[in-house]
Coordinates of C-alpha atoms in Angstrom, one line a residue:
Chain A
M1282 CA 16.7 -21.0 11.3
S1283 CA 15.6 -23.5 8.6
E1284 CA 12.2 -25.0 7.9
Q1285 CA 13.5 -28.2 9.7
E1286 CA 13.9 -26.1 12.9
I1287 CA 10.3 -25.0 12.7
Q1288 CA 9.4 -28.7 12.3
Q1289 CA 11.3 -29.4 15.5
K1290 CA 9.5 -26.9 17.5
G1291 CA 6.7 -29.4 17.8
Y1292 CA 3.8 -27.5 16.4
V1293 CA 0.6 -29.2 15.3
H1294 CA 0.6 -27.2 12.0
P1295 CA 4.2 -26.2 11.4
E1296 CA 3.2 -25.5 7.8
A1297 CA 1.5 -22.3 9.0
L1298 CA 4.9 -20.8 9.6
V1299 CA 7.9 -20.1 7.3
T1300 CA 11.3 -18.8 8.1
T1301 CA 13.0 -15.6 7.0
E1302 CA 15.2 -17.9 5.0
W1303 CA 12.2 -19.4 3.1
V1304 CA 10.9 -15.9 2.4
A1305 CA 14.3 -14.8 1.1
E1306 CA 14.3 -17.8 -1.2
H1307 CA 10.8 -17.0 -2.5
L1308 CA 11.1 -13.3 -3.1
G1309 CA 11.0 -13.9 -6.8
D1310 CA 8.0 -16.3 -6.8
T1311 CA 5.5 -13.4 -7.3
E1312 CA 3.1 -15.5 -9.4
N1313 CA 2.4 -17.8 -6.5
V1314 CA 3.5 -16.0 -3.3
R1315 CA 2.5 -12.6 -2.0
I1316 CA 4.5 -11.2 0.9
V1317 CA 2.3 -8.8 3.0
E1318 CA 3.7 -6.4 5.6
S1319 CA 1.1 -5.4 8.3
D1320 CA 2.3 -3.2 11.1
E1321 CA 1.1 -1.1 14.0
D1322 CA 3.6 1.5 12.9
V1323 CA 2.3 2.4 9.4
L1324 CA 5.3 4.2 8.3
L1325 CA 7.7 1.3 8.7
Y1326 CA 6.8 0.0 5.2
D1327 CA 7.8 3.3 3.8
I1328 CA 11.1 3.3 5.7
G1329 CA 11.9 -0.1 4.2
H1330 CA 10.4 -3.5 3.6
V1331 CA 11.1 -7.0 2.4
P1332 CA 11.6 -6.8 -1.4
N1333 CA 8.3 -7.4 -3.3
A1334 CA 6.3 -7.1 -0.2
V1335 CA 3.0 -5.2 -0.4
K1336 CA 1.5 -3.3 2.5
I1337 CA -1.9 -4.0 4.1
D1338 CA -3.0 -1.5 6.8
W1339 CA -5.2 -3.0 9.4
V1340 CA -7.1 0.3 9.8
E1341 CA -7.5 1.6 6.2
D1342 CA -7.6 -1.7 4.4
L1343 CA -9.3 -4.1 6.7
N1344 CA -11.7 -2.1 8.9
D1345 CA -15.0 -0.6 7.6
P1346 CA -14.6 3.2 8.0
I1347 CA -18.2 3.6 9.4
T1348 CA -19.5 0.5 11.0
R1349 CA -17.4 -1.3 13.6
D1350 CA -16.8 -4.3 11.4
Y1351 CA -14.5 -5.5 8.7
V1352 CA -14.7 -4.5 5.1
S1353 CA -17.3 -5.9 2.9
A1354 CA -16.6 -9.0 0.8
E1355 CA -16.6 -6.8 -2.2
R1356 CA -14.0 -4.5 -0.8
F1357 CA -11.9 -7.4 0.4
A1358 CA -12.0 -8.9 -3.2
E1359 CA -11.0 -5.5 -4.6
L1360 CA -8.1 -5.2 -2.1
C1361 CA -6.8 -8.6 -3.1
E1362 CA -7.1 -7.8 -6.7
E1363 CA -5.1 -4.5 -6.3
K1364 CA -2.4 -6.4 -4.5
G1365 CA -2.2 -9.1 -7.1
I1366 CA -3.6 -11.7 -4.9
S1367 CA -5.9 -14.4 -6.3
P1368 CA -7.6 -17.1 -4.2
D1369 CA -4.8 -19.5 -5.0
T1370 CA -2.0 -17.1 -3.9
T1371 CA 0.0 -18.1 -0.9
V1372 CA 0.0 -15.0 1.3
V1373 CA 2.9 -14.7 3.8
F1374 CA 2.3 -12.1 6.5
Y1375 CA 4.9 -10.4 8.5
G1376 CA 5.2 -7.3 10.6
D1377 CA 6.3 -5.4 13.7
K1378 CA 5.6 -6.2 17.3
N1379 CA 6.2 -10.0 17.2
N1380 CA 3.8 -10.3 14.2
W1381 CA 0.9 -8.9 16.2
W1382 CA -0.7 -7.1 13.3
A1383 CA 0.4 -9.7 10.8
T1384 CA -1.6 -12.3 12.6
Y1385 CA -4.6 -9.9 12.8
A1386 CA -4.4 -9.5 9.0
L1387 CA -4.2 -13.2 8.6
W1388 CA -7.2 -13.7 10.8
V1389 CA -9.2 -11.3 8.7
F1390 CA -8.1 -13.1 5.6
R1391 CA -9.3 -16.4 7.1
L1392 CA -12.7 -14.7 7.8
F1393 CA -13.0 -14.3 4.1
G1394 CA -12.0 -17.9 3.5
H1395 CA -8.5 -17.3 2.1
E1396 CA -6.9 -20.7 2.5
N1397 CA -3.2 -20.3 1.9
V1398 CA -2.0 -18.0 4.7
L1399 CA 1.3 -18.2 6.4
V1400 CA 3.4 -16.2 8.9
M1401 CA 7.1 -15.4 8.6
D1402 CA 8.4 -16.5 12.1
G1403 CA 10.1 -13.6 13.8
G1404 CA 8.6 -11.0 11.6
R1405 CA 10.1 -7.7 10.6
V1406 CA 12.6 -7.6 13.6
K1407 CA 14.2 -10.9 12.7
W1408 CA 14.5 -10.1 9.0
E1409 CA 16.3 -6.8 9.9
A1410 CA 18.4 -8.4 12.6
E1411 CA 19.7 -10.8 10.1
G1412 CA 20.8 -8.0 7.8
R1413 CA 18.5 -9.1 5.0
E1414 CA 17.7 -6.9 2.1
M1415 CA 15.2 -4.0 2.6
T1416 CA 13.9 -1.7 0.0
Q1417 CA 11.7 1.4 -0.3
D1418 CA 10.5 0.3 -3.8
V1419 CA 6.8 -0.3 -3.9
P1420 CA 6.2 -3.3 -6.2
S1421 CA 3.5 -3.4 -8.8
F1422 CA 1.9 -6.7 -9.8
P1423 CA -0.6 -7.5 -12.5
R1424 CA -4.1 -7.1 -11.2
A1425 CA -5.4 -10.4 -10.1
S1426 CA -8.9 -11.9 -10.3
Y1427 CA -10.6 -12.5 -6.9
P1428 CA -14.2 -13.5 -7.0
V1429 CA -16.2 -11.9 -4.2
P1430 CA -16.0 -14.4 -1.3
T1431 CA -18.6 -15.1 1.4
R1432 CA -17.3 -14.0 4.8
D1433 CA -17.9 -16.7 7.4
D1434 CA -18.1 -15.1 10.9
S1435 CA -19.3 -18.2 12.5
K1436 CA -16.2 -20.3 12.8
I1437 CA -13.4 -18.1 14.1
R1438 CA -15.2 -14.9 15.2
A1439 CA -17.3 -14.6 18.4
F1440 CA -19.9 -12.0 19.2
M1441 CA -20.9 -10.7 22.6
D1442 CA -24.1 -12.8 23.1
E1443 CA -22.2 -15.9 22.2
V1444 CA -19.3 -15.0 24.5
R1445 CA -21.7 -14.3 27.4
A1446 CA -23.3 -17.8 27.0
H1447 CA -19.8 -19.3 26.7
S1448 CA -18.8 -17.6 29.9
E1449 CA -22.0 -18.7 31.8
R1450 CA -21.5 -22.3 30.9
G1451 CA -17.9 -22.2 32.1
G1452 CA -16.3 -22.3 28.6
A1453 CA -12.6 -21.6 28.3
L1454 CA -11.7 -17.9 27.8
V1455 CA -8.3 -16.3 27.5
D1456 CA -7.8 -12.6 28.3
V1457 CA -4.6 -11.6 26.5
R1458 CA -4.4 -8.1 27.8
S1459 CA -1.8 -6.8 30.3
P1460 CA -2.2 -7.9 34.0
G1461 CA -3.4 -4.4 34.9
E1462 CA -6.1 -4.5 32.3
Y1463 CA -7.2 -8.0 33.4
S1464 CA -7.4 -6.9 37.1
G1465 CA -9.4 -3.8 36.3
E1466 CA -6.7 -1.5 37.5
L1467 CA -6.2 -0.2 33.9
L1468 CA -8.7 0.4 31.1
H1469 CA -6.0 0.3 28.4
M1470 CA -2.4 -0.8 28.0
P1471 CA 0.0 0.6 30.5
D1472 CA 0.9 4.2 29.8
Y1473 CA -1.9 4.7 27.3
P1474 CA -4.8 7.1 28.0
Q1475 CA -7.1 5.2 30.2
E1476 CA -10.1 5.5 28.1
G1477 CA -12.2 3.3 25.7
A1478 CA -14.1 1.5 28.3
L1479 CA -16.3 2.7 31.2
R1480 CA -15.5 -0.3 33.4
G1481 CA -12.4 -2.4 34.1
G1482 CA -11.9 -6.0 34.8
H1483 CA -12.3 -9.2 32.8
I1484 CA -15.0 -11.5 31.5
P1485 CA -16.1 -14.0 34.2
G1486 CA -14.0 -17.2 34.0
A1487 CA -11.3 -15.8 31.8
A1488 CA -7.7 -16.8 32.4
S1489 CA -5.0 -14.2 32.0
V1490 CA -2.2 -14.9 29.5
P1491 CA -0.7 -11.6 28.0
W1492 CA -0.4 -12.3 24.3
A1493 CA 3.4 -11.5 24.0
R1494 CA 4.2 -14.4 26.3
A1495 CA 3.9 -16.7 23.2
A1496 CA 6.9 -15.0 21.6
N1497 CA 10.6 -15.3 22.2
E1498 CA 12.9 -12.3 22.5
D1499 CA 13.8 -12.4 18.8
G1500 CA 10.1 -12.3 17.8
T1501 CA 9.8 -16.0 16.9
F1502 CA 7.1 -18.1 18.5
K1503 CA 8.0 -20.3 21.5
S1504 CA 8.2 -24.0 21.0
A1505 CA 5.0 -26.1 21.4
E1506 CA 6.2 -27.5 24.7
E1507 CA 6.7 -24.0 26.1
L1508 CA 3.4 -22.8 24.8
R1509 CA 1.6 -25.8 26.3
G1510 CA 3.2 -25.0 29.6
I1511 CA 1.7 -21.5 29.4
Y1512 CA -1.7 -22.1 28.0
E1513 CA -2.4 -25.6 29.4
G1514 CA -0.1 -25.7 32.5
E1515 CA -0.8 -22.2 33.7
A1516 CA -4.1 -21.2 32.1
G1517 CA -5.8 -24.5 32.4
L1518 CA -6.8 -25.1 28.7
K1519 CA -7.4 -28.6 27.8
E1520 CA -7.1 -30.4 24.5
G1521 CA -10.5 -30.3 22.8
D1522 CA -11.6 -27.2 24.6
D1523 CA -13.7 -24.6 22.7
V1524 CA -11.8 -21.4 23.4
V1525 CA -12.7 -17.7 23.1
V1526 CA -9.8 -15.2 23.1
Y1527 CA -10.1 -11.4 23.5
C1528 CA -8.2 -8.2 24.3
R1529 CA -9.3 -4.6 23.8
I1530 CA -10.3 -4.5 20.1
G1531 CA -9.4 -8.0 19.0
E1532 CA -6.0 -7.4 17.5
R1533 CA -3.7 -8.7 20.3
S1534 CA -6.0 -11.7 20.7
S1535 CA -5.7 -12.6 17.0
H1536 CA -2.0 -13.4 17.8
T1537 CA -3.2 -15.8 20.6
W1538 CA -5.8 -17.2 18.2
F1539 CA -3.1 -18.0 15.7
V1540 CA -1.0 -19.7 18.5
L1541 CA -3.8 -21.8 19.8
T1542 CA -5.2 -22.7 16.3
Y1543 CA -2.1 -23.4 14.3
L1544 CA 0.8 -24.0 16.7
L1545 CA -1.1 -26.0 19.4
G1546 CA -3.9 -27.4 17.1
Y1547 CA -7.0 -26.3 19.0
E1548 CA -9.8 -26.9 16.5
N1549 CA -12.4 -24.4 17.8
V1550 CA -10.9 -21.1 18.8
K1551 CA -12.8 -17.9 18.3
N1552 CA -11.5 -14.3 18.4
Y1553 CA -14.0 -12.0 20.2
D1554 CA -13.1 -8.8 18.3
G1555 CA -15.7 -6.7 20.2
S1556 CA -13.4 -7.4 23.2
W1557 CA -13.1 -5.1 26.2
T1558 CA -14.1 -2.0 24.3
E1559 CA -17.5 -3.6 23.8
W1560 CA -17.8 -5.7 27.0
G1561 CA -16.5 -3.0 29.3
N1562 CA -19.1 -0.5 28.0
A1563 CA -22.0 -2.8 27.8
V1564 CA -24.8 -2.2 30.4
R1565 CA -25.1 -5.0 32.9
A1566 CA -22.4 -7.1 31.3
P1567 CA -21.0 -9.3 34.2
I1568 CA -17.5 -8.4 35.2
E1569 CA -15.0 -10.1 37.4
R1570 CA -12.0 -8.4 39.1
Chain B
M837 CA 7.2 18.8 -0.4
S838 CA 6.4 15.4 -1.8
R839 CA 4.9 12.7 0.2
Q840 CA 8.3 10.9 0.4
E841 CA 9.9 14.1 1.6
R842 CA 7.2 14.6 4.3
I843 CA 7.7 11.0 5.4
A844 CA 11.4 11.6 5.5
V845 CA 10.9 14.5 7.9
L846 CA 8.8 12.4 10.3
I847 CA 11.3 9.6 10.2
E848 CA 14.2 12.0 10.8
H849 CA 12.4 13.4 13.9
A850 CA 11.4 10.0 15.1
R851 CA 15.0 8.7 14.9
N852 CA 16.6 11.8 16.2
P853 CA 14.0 13.3 18.5
R854 CA 14.5 16.9 19.6
R855 CA 14.4 17.6 23.3
K856 CA 13.5 14.0 24.3
W857 CA 14.3 13.8 28.0
A858 CA 12.6 14.1 31.3
M859 CA 12.9 17.5 32.8
Q860 CA 13.6 17.3 36.5
D861 CA 12.4 20.8 37.4
A862 CA 9.4 21.1 35.1
D863 CA 6.4 23.0 36.4
V864 CA 4.1 20.4 34.7
A865 CA 4.7 16.9 33.6
M866 CA 1.7 15.9 31.6
P867 CA 1.0 12.4 30.4
G868 CA -1.0 11.7 27.2
G869 CA -1.3 9.4 24.3
S870 CA -3.4 8.0 21.5
P871 CA -6.3 5.8 22.6
E872 CA -5.6 3.7 19.5
C873 CA -2.2 2.0 19.5
G874 CA 0.0 4.8 18.5
G875 CA 1.9 5.3 21.7
S876 CA 2.1 7.5 24.7
V877 CA 4.1 10.6 25.8
V878 CA 4.8 12.8 28.7
V879 CA 5.3 16.5 28.0
Y880 CA 7.5 18.5 30.5
L881 CA 6.7 22.3 30.6
K882 CA 8.4 25.2 32.3
G883 CA 6.7 28.5 32.2
D884 CA 8.2 32.0 32.5
G885 CA 5.3 33.2 34.7
D886 CA 4.3 35.7 32.1
G887 CA 2.4 33.7 29.5
G888 CA 5.5 32.5 27.8
V889 CA 7.1 29.0 27.6
S890 CA 10.6 29.0 29.0
D891 CA 11.4 25.3 28.4
L892 CA 9.9 22.1 26.9
S893 CA 10.9 18.5 26.7
W894 CA 9.2 15.2 26.3
T895 CA 9.5 11.4 26.7
G896 CA 7.5 8.7 25.2
E897 CA 7.2 5.5 23.1
G898 CA 5.2 4.8 20.0
D899 CA 5.0 4.7 16.3
T900 CA 6.9 6.8 13.8
I901 CA 4.0 9.2 13.3
G902 CA 3.4 9.8 17.0
M903 CA 7.1 10.2 17.9
G904 CA 8.0 12.2 14.9
A905 CA 5.0 14.6 15.2
T906 CA 5.7 15.2 18.9
S907 CA 9.3 16.1 18.3
I908 CA 8.2 18.4 15.5
V909 CA 5.7 20.3 17.6
I910 CA 8.0 20.6 20.6
E911 CA 10.8 22.0 18.4
R912 CA 8.4 24.4 16.6
V913 CA 7.0 25.9 19.8
L914 CA 10.5 26.7 21.1
H915 CA 11.9 27.8 17.8
E916 CA 9.0 30.1 17.1
R917 CA 8.9 31.2 20.7
L918 CA 5.2 30.6 20.9
S919 CA 3.4 32.0 23.9
M920 CA 1.1 29.7 25.9
D921 CA -2.0 31.3 24.3
A922 CA -0.4 30.7 20.8
V923 CA 0.1 27.0 21.8
L924 CA -3.6 26.8 22.8
D925 CA -4.5 28.3 19.4
L926 CA -2.5 25.8 17.4
D927 CA -5.0 24.1 15.1
Y928 CA -5.1 20.3 14.9
D929 CA -6.2 20.1 11.4
G930 CA -3.6 22.6 10.3
F931 CA -0.9 20.6 12.1
V932 CA -2.0 17.4 10.3
E933 CA -2.0 19.4 7.0
D934 CA 1.6 20.5 7.7
L935 CA 2.7 17.0 8.4
G936 CA 0.9 15.7 5.3
R937 CA -2.6 14.3 5.3
D938 CA -1.5 11.8 2.7
V939 CA 1.1 10.5 5.1
I940 CA -1.0 10.6 8.3
G941 CA -4.1 9.0 6.7
N942 CA -6.5 8.2 9.6
R943 CA -3.8 8.1 12.2
T944 CA -4.7 11.7 13.2
R945 CA -4.9 10.9 16.9
N946 CA -1.3 9.5 16.8
A947 CA -0.1 12.6 14.9
T948 CA -1.7 15.0 17.3
M949 CA -1.1 13.2 20.6
G950 CA 2.1 15.3 21.3
L951 CA 0.2 18.5 20.5
S952 CA -2.9 17.7 22.5
T953 CA -0.7 16.6 25.5
L954 CA 1.3 19.9 25.1
K955 CA -2.0 21.9 25.2
S956 CA -3.0 19.9 28.3
A957 CA 0.3 20.8 30.0
V958 CA -0.2 24.5 29.2
R959 CA -3.8 24.4 30.6
K960 CA -2.5 22.7 33.8
Y961 CA 0.2 25.3 34.1
L962 CA -2.3 28.2 33.7
K963 CA -4.7 26.6 36.1
D964 CA -2.0 26.0 38.7
Q965 CA -0.9 29.6 38.3
R966 CA -4.4 30.9 38.8
A967 CA -4.8 28.8 41.9
D968 CA -1.4 30.1 43.3
A969 CA -2.3 33.8 42.7
P970 CA -3.2 35.7 45.8
K971 CA -6.9 36.1 46.1
E972 CA -8.4 39.6 46.1
R973 CA -10.0 40.5 49.4
T974 CA -13.4 42.1 49.5
V975 CA -14.0 44.4 52.4
A976 CA -17.5 44.7 53.6

């Protein structure tokens, strides 16, 4: 698939995606481009990765180890410097599970205001399926300079009080968990231990669109027309809506946040990372089943 | 072993899992998993009725750490012919140390989901066995 084919998929911001072909052509451009692998399965990077890719682990690198929050701005700057990323570096994310964790890492980078962020369409699965080069060599880049940024939680991140007010005034909400979690039959993904929340169900008014519906079999994103059919035709979103997306801890929903923001061009989409593990445990939080 | 060698062991087990099938005549089929996103397993246990494990198998889906570590612990219990009491005595921290703390990092729940599910299967077996045992009668 060429960049032209991404253009033809009708996205509002096609520039947010690059193909595996583009990445293969930019492997050596390490001064300007940093390829970042971010997976659910943390050993995949050790098994083999895109040459010159660095690893960012969503747990160890992006989450605060004590408070349920993301790392401090100081730690984020330190992480970027270690990985040879400066504020001008174009960071290309890819990973397993249809880029689920790649879009989560991208969302956190956007919280810290990093501008040049892209996703490799199709992720790790597509790169491997095309027989492209993989390596176990961990690259080393000159330490970069990354001034401590200011994290802005107001634009793309939602907190519980805000979500509750949004729900009460009938704002658009998308629950991206599995249908069983949405209905309240399950408290976690199917087959997982049913723990993490005391109550099951969904936030009043939320539409159900499991996150992976946005992806094709080969891990690439569906076309804009197909995505509109799902999010607007089925879930009832309308152009101009302010949208809040959520899942269990905010990672699956970062994928949907990416789809709505970059591929369909919604200008005000927030990821509620407290998600069901906060809402489903909160005393007197309204729940619909 | 070096970190790379420990990773290689986990990967080898994840790719060639030992005893990964559903046991039709198991005494206990115990589901379990990591509450994070490491996966889920079902451990199948057959007891010998005398405190020993006569057969074990498992099924599951998940990440390399979760699947590799489950295969390792199942193989170990059978290879070392551990009794049910010995299984219950297996130490989580020690198991993570064996796998390599530098490999597992903070994915300890993923690494121990097979072991914790196995322990749950043993407890269920022992509980069922106690429930099935003839009750002693007291004569007034």
